[in-house]
Amino acid sequence: MNKQLESLQSVLVFDGQDDSINLGKKPEFKIEKEITLEAWVYCQNQRRRTGIISNIFDTSDKESGYGLLLDGKSGVFFALKTTSQKIHYLSSKADSLKLNQWHHLAGTYDGKQIKVYIDGVEKATKAIANSAINYEPENDLFIGTYKDNNETYPFQGKIAEVRIWKVARTQQQIQNNLYQRLAGNEPGLIGYWALNEGSENVAHDGTTNANHGNINGANWEQSQVLFTNSQSQELVVIKTLTTEKETTLEVKSVEQKLTQNSEKAKEIEKHLLATGLEDYGFWWQEMLKAQAQKTEPDKPFRRGRIWA
């Protein structure tokens, strides 16, 4: 991901041996159907089914739950068990998760499709039967490990900004909050563990559900991260440019000093909401201004053709 590290902040470090956060079994975690899982991770080792956030239960004869897990290669699984099918492990595919780098991970289920996102970009999708999520047998929800009654796969690396939603967030919505900490009262958010306390052995849930978890073994560390520490600042995605080697996600924040009463704010709001040719001239002028301010040329990218 092509983005500069933003600031030095507290994150939680897991040793890959026995560290974890046990959030237990709570009614809020038993989401009926639509769901989104998110987390920022700095992975230091790949091992199949290593848990980032998971209440997956998967033995030879019993399956349940949901989770974000490593796929053991160079990607991540979004795992989900519905009432009508066997458990799904949808991988983000090869080379989508690089070691020793911060990445944002997300998995969504809207009742019809499951999707995996890396750094705000959709990497895989799969259509499945329209059915509810299965929680029988019910398992504890863990951060930093996968654990059922006969297997444990602990995570090695750093984790921050763990979020659970009871809605299937769109790619646009995921991108809008990608680099920002949340306020905790966002619609549909049922669990939010920023993991930025910096001390003590409790991971605090930033929502009103207050499902705090005990930290077992993991340690605090100051780390350069990609997300900012400010809350509730809406981000607007300006462009997403994909080349053969990387995806660049360019975002800009809407300045709070521009009130709805100012002419500039009204102009920006009009063109952010517009989708047709009426805003073409405005954005063309904005692009020319941005190009004039650049000190380095854009990286070249390969053009291709599609033949019928």
PDB file of C-alpha atoms in Angstrom:
ATOM      1  CA  MET A   1       0.000   0.000   0.000  1.00  0.00           C
ATOM      2  CA  ASN A   2       1.392   3.376  -1.041  1.00  0.00           C
ATOM      3  CA  LYS A   3       0.757   5.637   1.946  1.00  0.00           C
ATOM      4  CA  GLN A   4       3.068   7.340   4.409  1.00  0.00           C
ATOM      5  CA  LEU A   5       3.096   6.293   8.068  1.00  0.00           C
ATOM      6  CA  GLU A   6       1.069   8.846   9.990  1.00  0.00           C
ATOM      7  CA  SER A   7       2.002   8.845  13.662  1.00  0.00           C
ATOM      8  CA  LEU A   8       3.424   6.976  16.637  1.00  0.00           C
ATOM      9  CA  GLN A   9       0.618   5.282  18.568  1.00  0.00           C
ATOM     10  CA  SER A  10       0.048   2.444  21.023  1.00  0.00           C
ATOM     11  CA  VAL A  11      -0.807  -0.946  19.540  1.00  0.00           C
ATOM     12  CA  LEU A  12      -1.018  -4.456  20.962  1.00  0.00           C
ATOM     13  CA  VAL A  13       1.708  -6.993  20.135  1.00  0.00           C
ATOM     14  CA  PHE A  14       0.979 -10.747  20.081  1.00  0.00           C
ATOM     15  CA  ASP A  15       3.851 -13.250  20.367  1.00  0.00           C
ATOM     16  CA  GLY A  16       2.402 -16.058  18.226  1.00  0.00           C
ATOM     17  CA  GLN A  17       2.561 -18.533  21.109  1.00  0.00           C
ATOM     18  CA  ASP A  18      -0.221 -18.043  23.641  1.00  0.00           C
ATOM     19  CA  ASP A  19      -1.248 -14.357  23.588  1.00  0.00           C
ATOM     20  CA  SER A  20      -4.908 -13.474  23.056  1.00  0.00           C
ATOM     21  CA  ILE A  21      -7.906 -11.394  24.099  1.00  0.00           C
ATOM     22  CA  ASN A  22     -10.957 -13.397  25.158  1.00  0.00           C
ATOM     23  CA  LEU A  23     -14.170 -11.410  24.685  1.00  0.00           C
ATOM     24  CA  GLY A  24     -16.373 -14.313  25.735  1.00  0.00           C
ATOM     25  CA  LYS A  25     -19.901 -15.107  24.563  1.00  0.00           C
ATOM     26  CA  LYS A  26     -22.184 -12.076  24.341  1.00  0.00           C
ATOM     27  CA  PRO A  27     -25.617 -11.634  22.715  1.00  0.00           C
ATOM     28  CA  GLU A  28     -24.299  -8.777  20.565  1.00  0.00           C
ATOM     29  CA  PHE A  29     -21.761 -11.098  18.936  1.00  0.00           C
ATOM     30  CA  LYS A  30     -24.488 -13.406  17.575  1.00  0.00           C
ATOM     31  CA  ILE A  31     -25.248 -11.316  14.504  1.00  0.00           C
ATOM     32  CA  GLU A  32     -28.123 -12.841  12.553  1.00  0.00           C
ATOM     33  CA  LYS A  33     -27.046 -12.274   8.964  1.00  0.00           C
ATOM     34  CA  GLU A  34     -25.382  -9.109   7.646  1.00  0.00           C
ATOM     35  CA  ILE A  35     -21.930  -8.588   9.116  1.00  0.00           C
ATOM     36  CA  THR A  36     -18.635  -6.744   8.604  1.00  0.00           C
ATOM     37  CA  LEU A  37     -15.347  -7.500  10.358  1.00  0.00           C
ATOM     38  CA  GLU A  38     -12.414  -5.064  10.223  1.00  0.00           C
ATOM     39  CA  ALA A  39      -8.923  -4.834  11.710  1.00  0.00           C
ATOM     40  CA  TRP A  40      -5.531  -3.260  11.122  1.00  0.00           C
ATOM     41  CA  VAL A  41      -2.741  -5.858  11.330  1.00  0.00           C
ATOM     42  CA  TYR A  42       1.043  -5.992  11.115  1.00  0.00           C
ATOM     43  CA  CYS A  43       1.653  -9.660  10.419  1.00  0.00           C
ATOM     44  CA  GLN A  44       5.070 -11.157  11.195  1.00  0.00           C
ATOM     45  CA  ASN A  45       4.360 -14.802  10.385  1.00  0.00           C
ATOM     46  CA  GLN A  46       1.920 -16.668   8.129  1.00  0.00           C
ATOM     47  CA  ARG A  47       0.226 -19.805   9.418  1.00  0.00           C
ATOM     48  CA  ARG A  48      -3.033 -21.225   8.110  1.00  0.00           C
ATOM     49  CA  ARG A  49      -6.121 -20.384  10.213  1.00  0.00           C
ATOM     50  CA  THR A  50      -4.211 -18.046  12.518  1.00  0.00           C
ATOM     51  CA  GLY A  51      -6.888 -15.919  14.172  1.00  0.00           C
ATOM     52  CA  ILE A  52      -7.115 -12.127  13.998  1.00  0.00           C
ATOM     53  CA  ILE A  53     -10.693 -11.911  15.223  1.00  0.00           C
ATOM     54  CA  SER A  54     -12.687 -15.120  15.384  1.00  0.00           C
ATOM     55  CA  ASN A  55     -15.353 -17.167  17.102  1.00  0.00           C
ATOM     56  CA  ILE A  56     -15.008 -19.925  14.494  1.00  0.00           C
ATOM     57  CA  PHE A  57     -15.571 -23.473  15.710  1.00  0.00           C
ATOM     58  CA  ASP A  58     -14.406 -26.008  13.130  1.00  0.00           C
ATOM     59  CA  THR A  59     -13.851 -29.630  14.064  1.00  0.00           C
ATOM     60  CA  SER A  60     -14.449 -32.721  11.977  1.00  0.00           C
ATOM     61  CA  ASP A  61     -18.180 -32.806  12.737  1.00  0.00           C
ATOM     62  CA  LYS A  62     -19.130 -29.325  14.044  1.00  0.00           C
ATOM     63  CA  GLU A  63     -18.823 -25.874  12.455  1.00  0.00           C
ATOM     64  CA  SER A  64     -19.965 -22.401  13.501  1.00  0.00           C
ATOM     65  CA  GLY A  65     -19.149 -18.700  13.684  1.00  0.00           C
ATOM     66  CA  TYR A  66     -17.211 -16.091  11.703  1.00  0.00           C
ATOM     67  CA  GLY A  67     -13.685 -14.726  11.598  1.00  0.00           C
ATOM     68  CA  LEU A  68     -10.745 -13.068   9.877  1.00  0.00           C
ATOM     69  CA  LEU A  69      -7.896 -15.592   9.684  1.00  0.00           C
ATOM     70  CA  LEU A  70      -4.575 -15.903   7.877  1.00  0.00           C
ATOM     71  CA  ASP A  71      -4.685 -18.294   4.924  1.00  0.00           C
ATOM     72  CA  GLY A  72      -1.187 -19.737   5.466  1.00  0.00           C
ATOM     73  CA  LYS A  73       0.150 -18.409   2.159  1.00  0.00           C
ATOM     74  CA  SER A  74       0.171 -14.666   1.557  1.00  0.00           C
ATOM     75  CA  GLY A  75      -3.418 -13.665   2.139  1.00  0.00           C
ATOM     76  CA  VAL A  76      -6.295 -13.692   4.598  1.00  0.00           C
ATOM     77  CA  PHE A  77      -9.483 -15.742   4.995  1.00  0.00           C
ATOM     78  CA  PHE A  78     -12.914 -14.376   5.732  1.00  0.00           C
ATOM     79  CA  ALA A  79     -14.512 -17.426   7.327  1.00  0.00           C
ATOM     80  CA  LEU A  80     -18.259 -17.825   7.793  1.00  0.00           C
ATOM     81  CA  LYS A  81     -20.617 -20.679   8.676  1.00  0.00           C
ATOM     82  CA  THR A  82     -24.249 -20.326   7.628  1.00  0.00           C
ATOM     83  CA  THR A  83     -27.138 -22.552   8.639  1.00  0.00           C
ATOM     84  CA  SER A  84     -27.563 -24.034   5.159  1.00  0.00           C
ATOM     85  CA  GLN A  85     -23.989 -24.743   4.023  1.00  0.00           C
ATOM     86  CA  LYS A  86     -20.606 -25.915   5.218  1.00  0.00           C
ATOM     87  CA  ILE A  87     -18.160 -23.337   6.514  1.00  0.00           C
ATOM     88  CA  HIS A  88     -16.724 -20.995   3.882  1.00  0.00           C
ATOM     89  CA  TYR A  89     -13.078 -19.894   3.843  1.00  0.00           C
ATOM     90  CA  LEU A  90     -12.791 -17.118   1.242  1.00  0.00           C
ATOM     91  CA  SER A  91      -9.157 -16.144   0.583  1.00  0.00           C
ATOM     92  CA  SER A  92      -7.926 -12.732  -0.533  1.00  0.00           C
ATOM     93  CA  LYS A  93      -5.571 -14.633  -2.883  1.00  0.00           C
ATOM     94  CA  ALA A  94      -1.778 -14.707  -3.199  1.00  0.00           C
ATOM     95  CA  ASP A  95       0.462 -11.738  -2.391  1.00  0.00           C
ATOM     96  CA  SER A  96      -2.365  -9.623  -0.978  1.00  0.00           C
ATOM     97  CA  LEU A  97      -0.989  -9.532   2.583  1.00  0.00           C
ATOM     98  CA  LYS A  98       2.694  -8.720   2.978  1.00  0.00           C
ATOM     99  CA  LEU A  99       4.642  -9.496   6.139  1.00  0.00           C
ATOM    100  CA  ASN A 100       6.021  -6.696   8.325  1.00  0.00           C
ATOM    101  CA  GLN A 101       3.688  -4.072   6.890  1.00  0.00           C
ATOM    102  CA  TRP A 102       0.468  -2.541   8.188  1.00  0.00           C
ATOM    103  CA  HIS A 103      -2.634  -3.664   6.286  1.00  0.00           C
ATOM    104  CA  HIS A 104      -6.327  -3.026   6.784  1.00  0.00           C
ATOM    105  CA  LEU A 105      -8.457  -6.181   6.510  1.00  0.00           C
ATOM    106  CA  ALA A 106     -12.210  -6.495   6.101  1.00  0.00           C
ATOM    107  CA  GLY A 107     -14.731  -9.243   5.452  1.00  0.00           C
ATOM    108  CA  THR A 108     -18.425  -8.732   4.696  1.00  0.00           C
ATOM    109  CA  TYR A 109     -21.565 -10.835   4.286  1.00  0.00           C
ATOM    110  CA  ASP A 110     -24.807  -9.286   3.020  1.00  0.00           C
ATOM    111  CA  GLY A 111     -26.915 -12.446   3.080  1.00  0.00           C
ATOM    112  CA  LYS A 112     -26.012 -13.345  -0.499  1.00  0.00           C
ATOM    113  CA  GLN A 113     -22.275 -12.770  -0.969  1.00  0.00           C
ATOM    114  CA  ILE A 114     -19.135 -12.859   1.129  1.00  0.00           C
ATOM    115  CA  LYS A 115     -16.283 -10.504   0.250  1.00  0.00           C
ATOM    116  CA  VAL A 116     -12.712  -9.892   1.380  1.00  0.00           C
ATOM    117  CA  TYR A 117     -11.003  -6.495   1.262  1.00  0.00           C
ATOM    118  CA  ILE A 118      -7.337  -5.595   1.747  1.00  0.00           C
ATOM    119  CA  ASP A 119      -6.546  -1.907   2.293  1.00  0.00           C
ATOM    120  CA  GLY A 120     -10.023  -0.943   1.128  1.00  0.00           C
ATOM    121  CA  VAL A 121      -9.824  -2.847  -2.167  1.00  0.00           C
ATOM    122  CA  GLU A 122     -12.027  -5.868  -2.891  1.00  0.00           C
ATOM    123  CA  LYS A 123      -9.853  -8.953  -3.417  1.00  0.00           C
ATOM    124  CA  ALA A 124     -12.373 -11.798  -3.593  1.00  0.00           C
ATOM    125  CA  THR A 125     -16.108 -12.447  -3.613  1.00  0.00           C
ATOM    126  CA  LYS A 126     -18.282 -15.551  -3.492  1.00  0.00           C
ATOM    127  CA  ALA A 127     -22.021 -16.064  -3.840  1.00  0.00           C
ATOM    128  CA  ILE A 128     -23.575 -18.258  -1.150  1.00  0.00           C
ATOM    129  CA  ALA A 129     -27.065 -19.320  -0.163  1.00  0.00           C
ATOM    130  CA  ASN A 130     -29.197 -16.698   1.542  1.00  0.00           C
ATOM    131  CA  SER A 131     -29.221 -17.917   5.134  1.00  0.00           C
ATOM    132  CA  ALA A 132     -28.402 -16.849   8.677  1.00  0.00           C
ATOM    133  CA  ILE A 133     -25.053 -17.294  10.421  1.00  0.00           C
ATOM    134  CA  ASN A 134     -24.812 -20.482  12.465  1.00  0.00           C
ATOM    135  CA  TYR A 135     -23.614 -20.302  16.101  1.00  0.00           C
ATOM    136  CA  GLU A 136     -24.116 -23.898  17.193  1.00  0.00           C
ATOM    137  CA  PRO A 137     -21.893 -24.779  18.950  1.00  0.00           C
ATOM    138  CA  GLU A 138     -21.320 -21.275  20.321  1.00  0.00           C
ATOM    139  CA  ASN A 139     -17.672 -20.325  20.789  1.00  0.00           C
ATOM    140  CA  ASP A 140     -15.948 -17.468  22.621  1.00  0.00           C
ATOM    141  CA  LEU A 141     -14.921 -14.488  20.495  1.00  0.00           C
ATOM    142  CA  PHE A 142     -11.138 -14.027  20.408  1.00  0.00           C
ATOM    143  CA  ILE A 143      -8.768 -11.342  19.169  1.00  0.00           C
ATOM    144  CA  GLY A 144      -5.265 -12.542  18.306  1.00  0.00           C
ATOM    145  CA  THR A 145      -5.961 -16.261  18.075  1.00  0.00           C
ATOM    146  CA  TYR A 146      -8.168 -18.986  16.648  1.00  0.00           C
ATOM    147  CA  LYS A 147      -9.340 -21.408  19.316  1.00  0.00           C
ATOM    148  CA  ASP A 148     -11.927 -24.153  19.541  1.00  0.00           C
ATOM    149  CA  ASN A 149     -12.073 -27.271  21.699  1.00  0.00           C
ATOM    150  CA  ASN A 150      -9.124 -29.035  20.029  1.00  0.00           C
ATOM    151  CA  GLU A 151      -7.086 -26.438  18.081  1.00  0.00           C
ATOM    152  CA  THR A 152      -5.315 -23.137  18.752  1.00  0.00           C
ATOM    153  CA  TYR A 153      -3.643 -20.923  16.134  1.00  0.00           C
ATOM    154  CA  PRO A 154      -2.199 -17.751  17.731  1.00  0.00           C
ATOM    155  CA  PHE A 155      -1.291 -14.609  15.776  1.00  0.00           C
ATOM    156  CA  GLN A 156       2.242 -13.193  15.666  1.00  0.00           C
ATOM    157  CA  GLY A 157       2.413  -9.452  15.082  1.00  0.00           C
ATOM    158  CA  LYS A 158       0.491  -6.281  15.918  1.00  0.00           C
ATOM    159  CA  ILE A 159      -3.258  -5.630  15.880  1.00  0.00           C
ATOM    160  CA  ALA A 160      -5.274  -2.408  16.173  1.00  0.00           C
ATOM    161  CA  GLU A 161      -8.704  -0.997  15.337  1.00  0.00           C
ATOM    162  CA  VAL A 162     -10.824  -4.156  15.551  1.00  0.00           C
ATOM    163  CA  ARG A 163     -14.423  -3.496  14.511  1.00  0.00           C
ATOM    164  CA  ILE A 164     -17.585  -5.599  14.218  1.00  0.00           C
ATOM    165  CA  TRP A 165     -20.683  -4.291  12.443  1.00  0.00           C
ATOM    166  CA  LYS A 166     -24.143  -5.817  12.147  1.00  0.00           C
ATOM    167  CA  VAL A 167     -24.410  -4.467   8.608  1.00  0.00           C
ATOM    168  CA  ALA A 168     -22.595  -5.368   5.396  1.00  0.00           C
ATOM    169  CA  ARG A 169     -20.542  -2.269   4.701  1.00  0.00           C
ATOM    170  CA  THR A 170     -19.850  -1.303   1.108  1.00  0.00           C
ATOM    171  CA  GLN A 171     -16.378  -0.764  -0.299  1.00  0.00           C
ATOM    172  CA  GLN A 172     -17.028   2.984  -0.254  1.00  0.00           C
ATOM    173  CA  GLN A 173     -17.996   2.902   3.428  1.00  0.00           C
ATOM    174  CA  ILE A 174     -14.932   0.840   4.314  1.00  0.00           C
ATOM    175  CA  GLN A 175     -12.686   3.296   2.476  1.00  0.00           C
ATOM    176  CA  ASN A 176     -14.303   6.326   4.120  1.00  0.00           C
ATOM    177  CA  ASN A 177     -13.242   5.188   7.616  1.00  0.00           C
ATOM    178  CA  LEU A 178     -10.068   3.370   6.615  1.00  0.00           C
ATOM    179  CA  TYR A 179      -7.542   5.739   8.189  1.00  0.00           C
ATOM    180  CA  GLN A 180      -9.636   7.151  11.030  1.00  0.00           C
ATOM    181  CA  ARG A 181     -10.382   5.944  14.525  1.00  0.00           C
ATOM    182  CA  LEU A 182     -14.106   5.722  15.216  1.00  0.00           C
ATOM    183  CA  ALA A 183     -16.233   7.547  17.765  1.00  0.00           C
ATOM    184  CA  GLY A 184     -17.969   4.311  18.833  1.00  0.00           C
ATOM    185  CA  ASN A 185     -21.525   5.443  18.095  1.00  0.00           C
ATOM    186  CA  GLU A 186     -21.566   4.821  14.345  1.00  0.00           C
ATOM    187  CA  PRO A 187     -24.803   3.165  13.080  1.00  0.00           C
ATOM    188  CA  GLY A 188     -24.503  -0.614  12.974  1.00  0.00           C
ATOM    189  CA  LEU A 189     -21.276  -0.774  15.017  1.00  0.00           C
ATOM    190  CA  ILE A 190     -21.658  -3.394  17.772  1.00  0.00           C
ATOM    191  CA  GLY A 191     -18.035  -3.832  18.868  1.00  0.00           C
ATOM    192  CA  TYR A 192     -14.993  -1.549  18.650  1.00  0.00           C
ATOM    193  CA  TRP A 193     -11.626  -2.326  20.215  1.00  0.00           C
ATOM    194  CA  ALA A 194      -9.126   0.392  19.249  1.00  0.00           C
ATOM    195  CA  LEU A 195      -6.361  -1.392  21.218  1.00  0.00           C
ATOM    196  CA  ASN A 196      -4.597   1.891  21.915  1.00  0.00           C
ATOM    197  CA  GLU A 197      -4.788   2.010  25.721  1.00  0.00           C
ATOM    198  CA  GLY A 198      -1.008   1.663  26.054  1.00  0.00           C
ATOM    199  CA  SER A 199      -1.186   0.112  29.527  1.00  0.00           C
ATOM    200  CA  GLU A 200      -3.203  -2.254  31.740  1.00  0.00           C
ATOM    201  CA  ASN A 201      -4.607  -5.646  30.768  1.00  0.00           C
ATOM    202  CA  VAL A 202      -8.054  -4.685  29.509  1.00  0.00           C
ATOM    203  CA  ALA A 203      -9.104  -4.114  25.896  1.00  0.00           C
ATOM    204  CA  HIS A 204     -11.951  -1.613  26.072  1.00  0.00           C
ATOM    205  CA  ASP A 205     -14.967  -1.778  23.801  1.00  0.00           C
ATOM    206  CA  GLY A 206     -15.641   1.756  22.550  1.00  0.00           C
ATOM    207  CA  THR A 207     -19.354   1.128  21.945  1.00  0.00           C
ATOM    208  CA  THR A 208     -22.115   1.396  24.531  1.00  0.00           C
ATOM    209  CA  ASN A 209     -22.221  -2.417  24.657  1.00  0.00           C
ATOM    210  CA  ALA A 210     -19.039  -2.211  26.774  1.00  0.00           C
ATOM    211  CA  ASN A 211     -17.911  -5.754  25.967  1.00  0.00           C
ATOM    212  CA  HIS A 212     -14.400  -5.322  27.327  1.00  0.00           C
ATOM    213  CA  GLY A 213     -11.910  -8.177  27.130  1.00  0.00           C
ATOM    214  CA  ASN A 214      -9.028  -9.411  29.248  1.00  0.00           C
ATOM    215  CA  ILE A 215      -5.614  -9.259  27.573  1.00  0.00           C
ATOM    216  CA  ASN A 216      -3.710 -12.506  28.070  1.00  0.00           C
ATOM    217  CA  GLY A 217       0.036 -12.100  27.565  1.00  0.00           C
ATOM    218  CA  ALA A 218       0.049  -9.527  24.738  1.00  0.00           C
ATOM    219  CA  ASN A 219       2.151  -6.395  25.299  1.00  0.00           C
ATOM    220  CA  TRP A 220       1.815  -2.725  24.415  1.00  0.00           C
ATOM    221  CA  GLU A 221       4.172  -1.062  21.960  1.00  0.00           C
ATOM    222  CA  GLN A 222       4.526   2.346  20.329  1.00  0.00           C
ATOM    223  CA  SER A 223       4.342   1.822  16.571  1.00  0.00           C
ATOM    224  CA  GLN A 224       4.247   3.946  13.437  1.00  0.00           C
ATOM    225  CA  VAL A 225       0.772   3.410  11.995  1.00  0.00           C
ATOM    226  CA  LEU A 226      -1.180   4.381   8.887  1.00  0.00           C
ATOM    227  CA  PHE A 227      -4.308   5.645  10.633  1.00  0.00           C
ATOM    228  CA  THR A 228      -4.735   8.931  12.465  1.00  0.00           C
ATOM    229  CA  ASN A 229      -5.732   9.369  16.087  1.00  0.00           C
ATOM    230  CA  SER A 230      -8.514  11.884  15.433  1.00  0.00           C
ATOM    231  CA  GLN A 231     -12.113  10.699  15.485  1.00  0.00           C
ATOM    232  CA  SER A 232     -15.255  11.393  13.482  1.00  0.00           C
ATOM    233  CA  GLN A 233     -13.557  13.127  10.562  1.00  0.00           C
ATOM    234  CA  GLU A 234     -15.276  12.060   7.371  1.00  0.00           C
ATOM    235  CA  LEU A 235     -12.961  10.994   4.560  1.00  0.00           C
ATOM    236  CA  VAL A 236     -13.771  11.335   0.895  1.00  0.00           C
ATOM    237  CA  VAL A 237     -12.181   8.941  -1.588  1.00  0.00           C
ATOM    238  CA  ILE A 238     -10.812  10.954  -4.496  1.00  0.00           C
ATOM    239  CA  LYS A 239      -9.430   8.128  -6.638  1.00  0.00           C
ATOM    240  CA  THR A 240      -8.273   4.535  -6.579  1.00  0.00           C
ATOM    241  CA  LEU A 241      -5.469   3.701  -9.005  1.00  0.00           C
ATOM    242  CA  THR A 242      -4.532   0.057  -9.506  1.00  0.00           C
ATOM    243  CA  THR A 243      -1.339  -0.913 -11.310  1.00  0.00           C
ATOM    244  CA  GLU A 244       0.341  -4.282 -11.731  1.00  0.00           C
ATOM    245  CA  LYS A 245       2.301  -3.885  -8.507  1.00  0.00           C
ATOM    246  CA  GLU A 246       0.204  -1.874  -6.094  1.00  0.00           C
ATOM    247  CA  THR A 247      -3.013  -0.068  -5.379  1.00  0.00           C
ATOM    248  CA  THR A 248      -2.885   3.585  -4.377  1.00  0.00           C
ATOM    249  CA  LEU A 249      -5.877   4.875  -2.450  1.00  0.00           C
ATOM    250  CA  GLU A 250      -5.920   8.671  -2.347  1.00  0.00           C
ATOM    251  CA  VAL A 251      -8.174  10.191   0.298  1.00  0.00           C
ATOM    252  CA  LYS A 252      -8.841  13.714   1.455  1.00  0.00           C
ATOM    253  CA  SER A 253     -10.740  14.912   4.496  1.00  0.00           C
ATOM    254  CA  VAL A 254     -13.566  17.430   4.384  1.00  0.00           C
ATOM    255  CA  GLU A 255     -12.276  20.363   6.416  1.00  0.00           C
ATOM    256  CA  GLN A 256     -14.448  21.043   9.421  1.00  0.00           C
ATOM    257  CA  LYS A 257     -13.857  24.789   9.175  1.00  0.00           C
ATOM    258  CA  LEU A 258     -15.961  24.837   6.005  1.00  0.00           C
ATOM    259  CA  THR A 259     -19.428  25.279   7.446  1.00  0.00           C
ATOM    260  CA  GLN A 260     -22.655  24.706   5.559  1.00  0.00           C
ATOM    261  CA  ASN A 261     -23.201  28.463   5.470  1.00  0.00           C
ATOM    262  CA  SER A 262     -20.014  29.216   3.537  1.00  0.00           C
ATOM    263  CA  GLU A 263     -20.066  29.427  -0.246  1.00  0.00           C
ATOM    264  CA  LYS A 264     -16.968  27.214  -0.540  1.00  0.00           C
ATOM    265  CA  ALA A 265     -18.563  24.480   1.562  1.00  0.00           C
ATOM    266  CA  LYS A 266     -21.698  24.560  -0.578  1.00  0.00           C
ATOM    267  CA  GLU A 267     -19.605  24.302  -3.749  1.00  0.00           C
ATOM    268  CA  ILE A 268     -17.611  21.324  -2.441  1.00  0.00           C
ATOM    269  CA  GLU A 269     -20.727  19.556  -1.170  1.00  0.00           C
ATOM    270  CA  LYS A 270     -22.451  20.034  -4.526  1.00  0.00           C
ATOM    271  CA  HIS A 271     -19.615  18.459  -6.486  1.00  0.00           C
ATOM    272  CA  LEU A 272     -18.972  15.640  -4.017  1.00  0.00           C
ATOM    273  CA  LEU A 273     -22.593  14.566  -4.349  1.00  0.00           C
ATOM    274  CA  ALA A 274     -22.802  15.074  -8.105  1.00  0.00           C
ATOM    275  CA  THR A 275     -22.236  12.169 -10.459  1.00  0.00           C
ATOM    276  CA  GLY A 276     -22.877  13.614 -13.919  1.00  0.00           C
ATOM    277  CA  LEU A 277     -21.231  15.959 -16.395  1.00  0.00           C
ATOM    278  CA  GLU A 278     -22.252  19.038 -14.401  1.00  0.00           C
ATOM    279  CA  ASP A 279     -19.204  18.625 -12.134  1.00  0.00           C
ATOM    280  CA  TYR A 280     -16.688  17.728 -14.857  1.00  0.00           C
ATOM    281  CA  GLY A 281     -15.274  21.241 -15.222  1.00  0.00           C
ATOM    282  CA  PHE A 282     -14.952  21.695 -11.465  1.00  0.00           C
ATOM    283  CA  TRP A 283     -12.919  18.516 -10.933  1.00  0.00           C
ATOM    284  CA  TRP A 284     -10.838  19.184 -14.054  1.00  0.00           C
ATOM    285  CA  GLN A 285      -9.733  22.502 -12.542  1.00  0.00           C
ATOM    286  CA  GLU A 286      -9.051  20.813  -9.200  1.00  0.00           C
ATOM    287  CA  MET A 287      -6.913  18.191 -10.941  1.00  0.00           C
ATOM    288  CA  LEU A 288      -4.892  20.862 -12.750  1.00  0.00           C
ATOM    289  CA  LYS A 289      -4.261  22.657  -9.447  1.00  0.00           C
ATOM    290  CA  ALA A 290      -3.124  19.413  -7.800  1.00  0.00           C
ATOM    291  CA  GLN A 291      -0.818  18.588 -10.710  1.00  0.00           C
ATOM    292  CA  ALA A 292       0.761  22.043 -10.506  1.00  0.00           C
ATOM    293  CA  GLN A 293       1.570  21.516  -6.815  1.00  0.00           C
ATOM    294  CA  LYS A 294       3.266  18.136  -7.289  1.00  0.00           C
ATOM    295  CA  THR A 295       7.022  17.930  -6.834  1.00  0.00           C
ATOM    296  CA  GLU A 296       7.363  14.463  -8.369  1.00  0.00           C
ATOM    297  CA  PRO A 297       5.776  13.006 -11.513  1.00  0.00           C
ATOM    298  CA  ASP A 298       3.096  10.320 -11.271  1.00  0.00           C
ATOM    299  CA  LYS A 299       4.252   6.728 -11.539  1.00  0.00           C
ATOM    300  CA  PRO A 300       3.519   5.273 -14.989  1.00  0.00           C
ATOM    301  CA  PHE A 301       1.003   2.492 -15.310  1.00  0.00           C
ATOM    302  CA  ARG A 302       0.339   0.049 -18.119  1.00  0.00           C
ATOM    303  CA  ARG A 303      -2.717   0.472 -20.291  1.00  0.00           C
ATOM    304  CA  GLY A 304      -4.483  -2.572 -21.676  1.00  0.00           C
ATOM    305  CA  ARG A 305      -7.149  -3.578 -24.125  1.00  0.00           C
ATOM    306  CA  ILE A 306     -10.133  -5.865 -23.811  1.00  0.00           C
ATOM    307  CA  TRP A 307     -11.139  -7.840 -26.890  1.00  0.00           C
ATOM    308  CA  ALA A 308     -14.586  -9.340 -27.310  1.00  0.00           C
TER     309      ALA A 308
END
